[in-house]
Amino acid sequence: MTSVWMGALSWFGAVCFLGLTVGAFAGQRWGLASIAVALLALCLHHLRNLRRLQYWAIEPNGTPVPDAPGVWGEVFSSLNRRTRKAAAVRSELEIRLRRFLDASQAMPDGVVVLNRQNAIEWMNASAEGHFGLDHRKDLGAPIGNLVRQPAFVHYLDSGAYGEPVELRSLRDPRRALSIQIIEFGIDRKLLLSRDISQLHRLETMRRDFVANVSHELKTPLTVVTGFIETLQDTLPELTREEATAYLAMAHDQALRMQRLVEDLLTLSALETDSPPGDERTDVAELIEDLAEEAAALSAGRHHIEVEAAAGAVLLGSARELRSALANLVSNAVRYTPEGGHIRLLWQHGPEGGRFTVEDDGIGIDARDIPRLTERFYRVDRGRSRETGGTGLGLAIVKHVLNRHQASLHIESEPGRGSRFTARFPARRVQRLPDAAQSSPDRNPPPVPEAPPVAG
Ligand code: ADP
């Protein structure tokens, strides 16, 4: 600012000096004329720079400010500094805005910005998916015209946005959405949508599970209570044999409840325990034990065969692995009628190892196979109960195998038998040096593949 006054003062001094000098040498008239010419030149100089400034002002952002000497030069360079600073601020804001929009786009929740008339100002990709919208044609359209579900329209019009509402997704009606409107700024609204299908599924599973457990416990409890009441009421009249029979039946039911509770605790532990370590289990020894257990359970009613390639060690939780494989073996005994054949097989190679249990028992219908690992799923409820089943065995097997990065494969045909195969990855199977060198024909013949059981 000071330099503007200094500049004006020096121009004024120069013009006066010129006028006085010319007046002194050539007379007063020429002095005044030279002052007038100098003032005119000064005016033209300022007008020219003013016009350059005006042209610059209508040029696009980022056009360099013109150069000029003297005061105008200073004006132009301060303008230059100011525009450079403004440009830097603008680009910083643009970057922040882009980052904010990118983050909003990446959100799994849907976000729609509505104006005073509830018309869409902005939306992210999730909102497009949830509400079946398209940002290329729906921006500016009132949301009430596009999402016409009565529950939504009522919520939008109600003005009471304290609680969210639940809707079905317009694009995929199997998905459940939780919708909430939040008012902000001046008459603006934020419409948020969240996919809660998974929560719904979990809630349904939880309800089914509680209902199943209650149902499974209720029957034996009723039986036990009934026997106790009978004994209380009629004990003096009962013979010793009758009383013993009642007690034996009550004991059976109590054992059934105990098995159920143990299986439930096992499942819960499998879900919460830390991943299994790398304990070593000698496979040949394990299979021998399993065959002995099967023989004890069968009590001579089945032909049990073992074909296990020696020299392999399974790495994982010894207790979990034993319980999972024992489950497959005991199922084979329980679901194979007297006189049937059961075969336990172990094979291993560079790609991992496979434990297979084959039986020629009652078999399973193809449509039941994918559901066998669901909790409490049984093909024949009566037979499962008769043989002491809880309906949780294969769910436990699946969990244990998953925890060991292994998979369960089931092949079966009603009336012809079943084959359950647990496939372990190479990192869970250690081949002992002797076995690695042993001839491959010590291994049993390969078992054909079945796809893993989902669930
Ligand atoms: P359960 O305690 O009822 O045996 P599981 O989870 O072990 O429960 O098995 C689920 C169902 O799978 C069983 O009820 C039975 O119907 C069927 N199943 C399992 N193994 C066999 C098998 N080897 N042969 C025929 N059916 C089987």
PDB file of N, CA and C and ligand atoms in Angstrom, residues 263 327-328 331-336 359 361-364 372-374 377-380 384-385 387-395 412 417-418 420, ligand 1:
ATOM      1  N   ASP A 263     -22.027 -83.514  23.640  1.00  0.00           N
ATOM      2  CA  ASP A 263     -21.839 -83.098  22.234  1.00  0.00           C
ATOM      3  C   ASP A 263     -22.008 -81.587  22.081  1.00  0.00           C
ATOM      4  N   ASN A 327     -16.307 -90.816  15.278  1.00  0.00           N
ATOM      5  CA  ASN A 327     -17.708 -90.561  14.945  1.00  0.00           C
ATOM      6  C   ASN A 327     -18.101 -91.208  13.629  1.00  0.00           C
ATOM      7  N   LEU A 328     -17.215 -91.074  12.620  1.00  0.00           N
ATOM      8  CA  LEU A 328     -17.500 -91.664  11.304  1.00  0.00           C
ATOM      9  C   LEU A 328     -17.580 -93.183  11.429  1.00  0.00           C
ATOM     10  N   ASN A 331     -20.759 -94.288  13.295  1.00  0.00           N
ATOM     11  CA  ASN A 331     -21.934 -94.166  12.409  1.00  0.00           C
ATOM     12  C   ASN A 331     -22.025 -95.368  11.481  1.00  0.00           C
ATOM     13  N   ALA A 332     -20.857 -95.794  10.940  1.00  0.00           N
ATOM     14  CA  ALA A 332     -20.859 -96.931  10.007  1.00  0.00           C
ATOM     15  C   ALA A 332     -21.425 -98.165  10.714  1.00  0.00           C
ATOM     16  N   VAL A 333     -21.035 -98.364  11.980  1.00  0.00           N
ATOM     17  CA  VAL A 333     -21.542 -99.540  12.724  1.00  0.00           C
ATOM     18  C   VAL A 333     -23.039 -99.372  12.977  1.00  0.00           C
ATOM     19  N   ARG A 334     -23.441 -98.159  13.406  1.00  0.00           N
ATOM     20  CA  ARG A 334     -24.832 -97.937  13.808  1.00  0.00           C
ATOM     21  C   ARG A 334     -25.805 -97.972  12.650  1.00  0.00           C
ATOM     22  N   TYR A 335     -25.311 -97.620  11.446  1.00  0.00           N
ATOM     23  CA  TYR A 335     -26.238 -97.576  10.309  1.00  0.00           C
ATOM     24  C   TYR A 335     -26.011 -98.736   9.331  1.00  0.00           C
ATOM     25  N   THR A 336     -25.362 -99.783   9.795  1.00  0.00           N
ATOM     26  CA  THR A 336     -25.170-100.976   8.950  1.00  0.00           C
ATOM     27  C   THR A 336     -25.817-102.167   9.658  1.00  0.00           C
ATOM     28  N   ASP A 359     -19.130 -98.526   4.273  1.00  0.00           N
ATOM     29  CA  ASP A 359     -19.998 -99.580   4.817  1.00  0.00           C
ATOM     30  C   ASP A 359     -20.986 -99.999   3.738  1.00  0.00           C
ATOM     31  N   GLY A 361     -24.173-100.499   4.499  1.00  0.00           N
ATOM     32  CA  GLY A 361     -25.372-100.384   5.336  1.00  0.00           C
ATOM     33  C   GLY A 361     -26.551 -99.756   4.614  1.00  0.00           C
ATOM     34  N   ILE A 362     -27.358 -99.023   5.379  1.00  0.00           N
ATOM     35  CA  ILE A 362     -28.659 -98.557   4.847  1.00  0.00           C
ATOM     36  C   ILE A 362     -28.513 -97.463   3.776  1.00  0.00           C
ATOM     37  N   GLY A 363     -27.383 -96.776   3.751  1.00  0.00           N
ATOM     38  CA  GLY A 363     -27.156 -95.739   2.741  1.00  0.00           C
ATOM     39  C   GLY A 363     -28.007 -94.497   2.990  1.00  0.00           C
ATOM     40  N   ILE A 364     -27.781 -93.461   2.157  1.00  0.00           N
ATOM     41  CA  ILE A 364     -28.457 -92.165   2.360  1.00  0.00           C
ATOM     42  C   ILE A 364     -28.926 -91.649   1.003  1.00  0.00           C
ATOM     43  N   LEU A 372     -26.414 -83.342   5.930  1.00  0.00           N
ATOM     44  CA  LEU A 372     -26.047 -84.241   7.039  1.00  0.00           C
ATOM     45  C   LEU A 372     -25.222 -83.562   8.127  1.00  0.00           C
ATOM     46  N   THR A 373     -24.431 -82.529   7.746  1.00  0.00           N
ATOM     47  CA  THR A 373     -23.566 -81.904   8.762  1.00  0.00           C
ATOM     48  C   THR A 373     -24.287 -80.777   9.515  1.00  0.00           C
ATOM     49  N   GLU A 374     -25.589 -80.563   9.202  1.00  0.00           N
ATOM     50  CA  GLU A 374     -26.343 -79.569   9.985  1.00  0.00           C
ATOM     51  C   GLU A 374     -26.624 -80.157  11.355  1.00  0.00           C
ATOM     52  N   TYR A 377     -29.672 -82.717  12.189  1.00  0.00           N
ATOM     53  CA  TYR A 377     -30.291 -83.267  10.971  1.00  0.00           C
ATOM     54  C   TYR A 377     -30.098 -84.780  10.975  1.00  0.00           C
ATOM     55  N   ARG A 378     -31.187 -85.496  10.880  1.00  0.00           N
ATOM     56  CA  ARG A 378     -31.116 -86.959  10.794  1.00  0.00           C
ATOM     57  C   ARG A 378     -32.016 -87.412   9.673  1.00  0.00           C
ATOM     58  N   VAL A 379     -31.583 -88.458   8.956  1.00  0.00           N
ATOM     59  CA  VAL A 379     -32.419 -88.985   7.874  1.00  0.00           C
ATOM     60  C   VAL A 379     -33.561 -89.765   8.526  1.00  0.00           C
ATOM     61  N   ASP A 380     -33.202 -90.604   9.490  1.00  0.00           N
ATOM     62  CA  ASP A 380     -34.213 -91.417  10.161  1.00  0.00           C
ATOM     63  C   ASP A 380     -34.074 -91.171  11.667  1.00  0.00           C
ATOM     64  N   SER A 384     -31.732 -93.148  14.558  1.00  0.00           N
ATOM     65  CA  SER A 384     -30.649 -92.415  15.218  1.00  0.00           C
ATOM     66  C   SER A 384     -30.793 -92.543  16.738  1.00  0.00           C
ATOM     67  N   ARG A 385     -32.028 -92.335  17.240  1.00  0.00           N
ATOM     68  CA  ARG A 385     -32.259 -92.401  18.699  1.00  0.00           C
ATOM     69  C   ARG A 385     -32.013 -93.804  19.237  1.00  0.00           C
ATOM     70  N   THR A 387     -30.096 -95.997  18.277  1.00  0.00           N
ATOM     71  CA  THR A 387     -28.686 -96.378  18.345  1.00  0.00           C
ATOM     72  C   THR A 387     -27.869 -95.367  19.166  1.00  0.00           C
ATOM     73  N   GLY A 388     -28.577 -94.508  19.899  1.00  0.00           N
ATOM     74  CA  GLY A 388     -27.888 -93.587  20.811  1.00  0.00           C
ATOM     75  C   GLY A 388     -27.347 -92.337  20.132  1.00  0.00           C
ATOM     76  N   GLY A 389     -27.889 -91.981  18.972  1.00  0.00           N
ATOM     77  CA  GLY A 389     -27.388 -90.795  18.245  1.00  0.00           C
ATOM     78  C   GLY A 389     -27.933 -89.500  18.828  1.00  0.00           C
ATOM     79  N   THR A 390     -27.165 -88.441  18.684  1.00  0.00           N
ATOM     80  CA  THR A 390     -27.633 -87.131  19.157  1.00  0.00           C
ATOM     81  C   THR A 390     -27.964 -86.206  17.984  1.00  0.00           C
ATOM     82  N   GLY A 391     -27.569 -86.605  16.767  1.00  0.00           N
ATOM     83  CA  GLY A 391     -27.787 -85.743  15.614  1.00  0.00           C
ATOM     84  C   GLY A 391     -26.724 -84.656  15.501  1.00  0.00           C
ATOM     85  N   LEU A 392     -25.697 -84.751  16.342  1.00  0.00           N
ATOM     86  CA  LEU A 392     -24.654 -83.713  16.317  1.00  0.00           C
ATOM     87  C   LEU A 392     -23.306 -84.259  15.828  1.00  0.00           C
ATOM     88  N   GLY A 393     -23.234 -85.585  15.647  1.00  0.00           N
ATOM     89  CA  GLY A 393     -21.954 -86.213  15.326  1.00  0.00           C
ATOM     90  C   GLY A 393     -21.272 -85.615  14.096  1.00  0.00           C
ATOM     91  N   LEU A 394     -22.008 -85.546  12.965  1.00  0.00           N
ATOM     92  CA  LEU A 394     -21.364 -85.066  11.733  1.00  0.00           C
ATOM     93  C   LEU A 394     -21.100 -83.558  11.783  1.00  0.00           C
ATOM     94  N   ALA A 395     -21.908 -82.831  12.578  1.00  0.00           N
ATOM     95  CA  ALA A 395     -21.624 -81.383  12.739  1.00  0.00           C
ATOM     96  C   ALA A 395     -20.268 -81.231  13.439  1.00  0.00           C
ATOM     97  N   SER A 412     -23.020 -91.937  -1.154  1.00  0.00           N
ATOM     98  CA  SER A 412     -23.911 -92.942  -0.562  1.00  0.00           C
ATOM     99  C   SER A 412     -25.035 -93.286  -1.524  1.00  0.00           C
ATOM    100  N   GLY A 417     -25.065 -98.649   0.758  1.00  0.00           N
ATOM    101  CA  GLY A 417     -23.977 -98.304   1.681  1.00  0.00           C
ATOM    102  C   GLY A 417     -23.447 -96.894   1.469  1.00  0.00           C
ATOM    103  N   SER A 418     -22.475 -96.545   2.309  1.00  0.00           N
ATOM    104  CA  SER A 418     -21.948 -95.165   2.290  1.00  0.00           C
ATOM    105  C   SER A 418     -20.430 -95.180   2.368  1.00  0.00           C
ATOM    106  N   PHE A 420     -17.606 -92.317   3.707  1.00  0.00           N
ATOM    107  CA  PHE A 420     -17.272 -91.002   4.265  1.00  0.00           C
ATOM    108  C   PHE A 420     -15.755 -90.855   4.204  1.00  0.00           C
TER     109      PHE A 420
HETATM  110  P1  ADP B   1     -26.589 -89.205  14.637  1.00  0.00           P
HETATM  111  O1  ADP B   1     -26.210 -88.984  16.034  1.00  0.00           O
HETATM  112  O2  ADP B   1     -28.062 -89.127  14.399  1.00  0.00           O
HETATM  113  O3  ADP B   1     -25.964 -90.391  14.038  1.00  0.00           O
HETATM  114  P2  ADP B   1     -24.835 -87.734  12.917  1.00  0.00           P
HETATM  115  O4  ADP B   1     -24.650 -86.252  12.807  1.00  0.00           O
HETATM  116  O5  ADP B   1     -23.675 -88.549  13.249  1.00  0.00           O
HETATM  117  O6  ADP B   1     -26.034 -87.904  13.907  1.00  0.00           O
HETATM  118  O7  ADP B   1     -25.406 -88.207  11.513  1.00  0.00           O
HETATM  119  C1  ADP B   1     -26.486 -87.505  10.938  1.00  0.00           C
HETATM  120  C2  ADP B   1     -27.344 -88.455  10.142  1.00  0.00           C
HETATM  121  O8  ADP B   1     -26.603 -88.936   9.023  1.00  0.00           O
HETATM  122  C3  ADP B   1     -27.732 -89.695  10.895  1.00  0.00           C
HETATM  123  O9  ADP B   1     -28.880 -89.480  11.685  1.00  0.00           O
HETATM  124  C4  ADP B   1     -27.990 -90.680   9.777  1.00  0.00           C
HETATM  125  O10 ADP B   1     -29.307 -90.495   9.282  1.00  0.00           O
HETATM  126  C5  ADP B   1     -27.011 -90.230   8.694  1.00  0.00           C
HETATM  127  N1  ADP B   1     -25.792 -91.069   8.657  1.00  0.00           N
HETATM  128  C6  ADP B   1     -24.605 -90.792   9.192  1.00  0.00           C
HETATM  129  N2  ADP B   1     -23.705 -91.781   8.922  1.00  0.00           N
HETATM  130  C7  ADP B   1     -24.359 -92.696   8.193  1.00  0.00           C
HETATM  131  C8  ADP B   1     -23.997 -93.945   7.587  1.00  0.00           C
HETATM  132  N3  ADP B   1     -22.770 -94.432   7.674  1.00  0.00           N
HETATM  133  N4  ADP B   1     -24.941 -94.617   6.902  1.00  0.00           N
HETATM  134  C9  ADP B   1     -26.191 -94.122   6.792  1.00  0.00           C
HETATM  135  N5  ADP B   1     -26.604 -92.966   7.339  1.00  0.00           N
HETATM  136  C10 ADP B   1     -25.712 -92.258   8.023  1.00  0.00           C
END
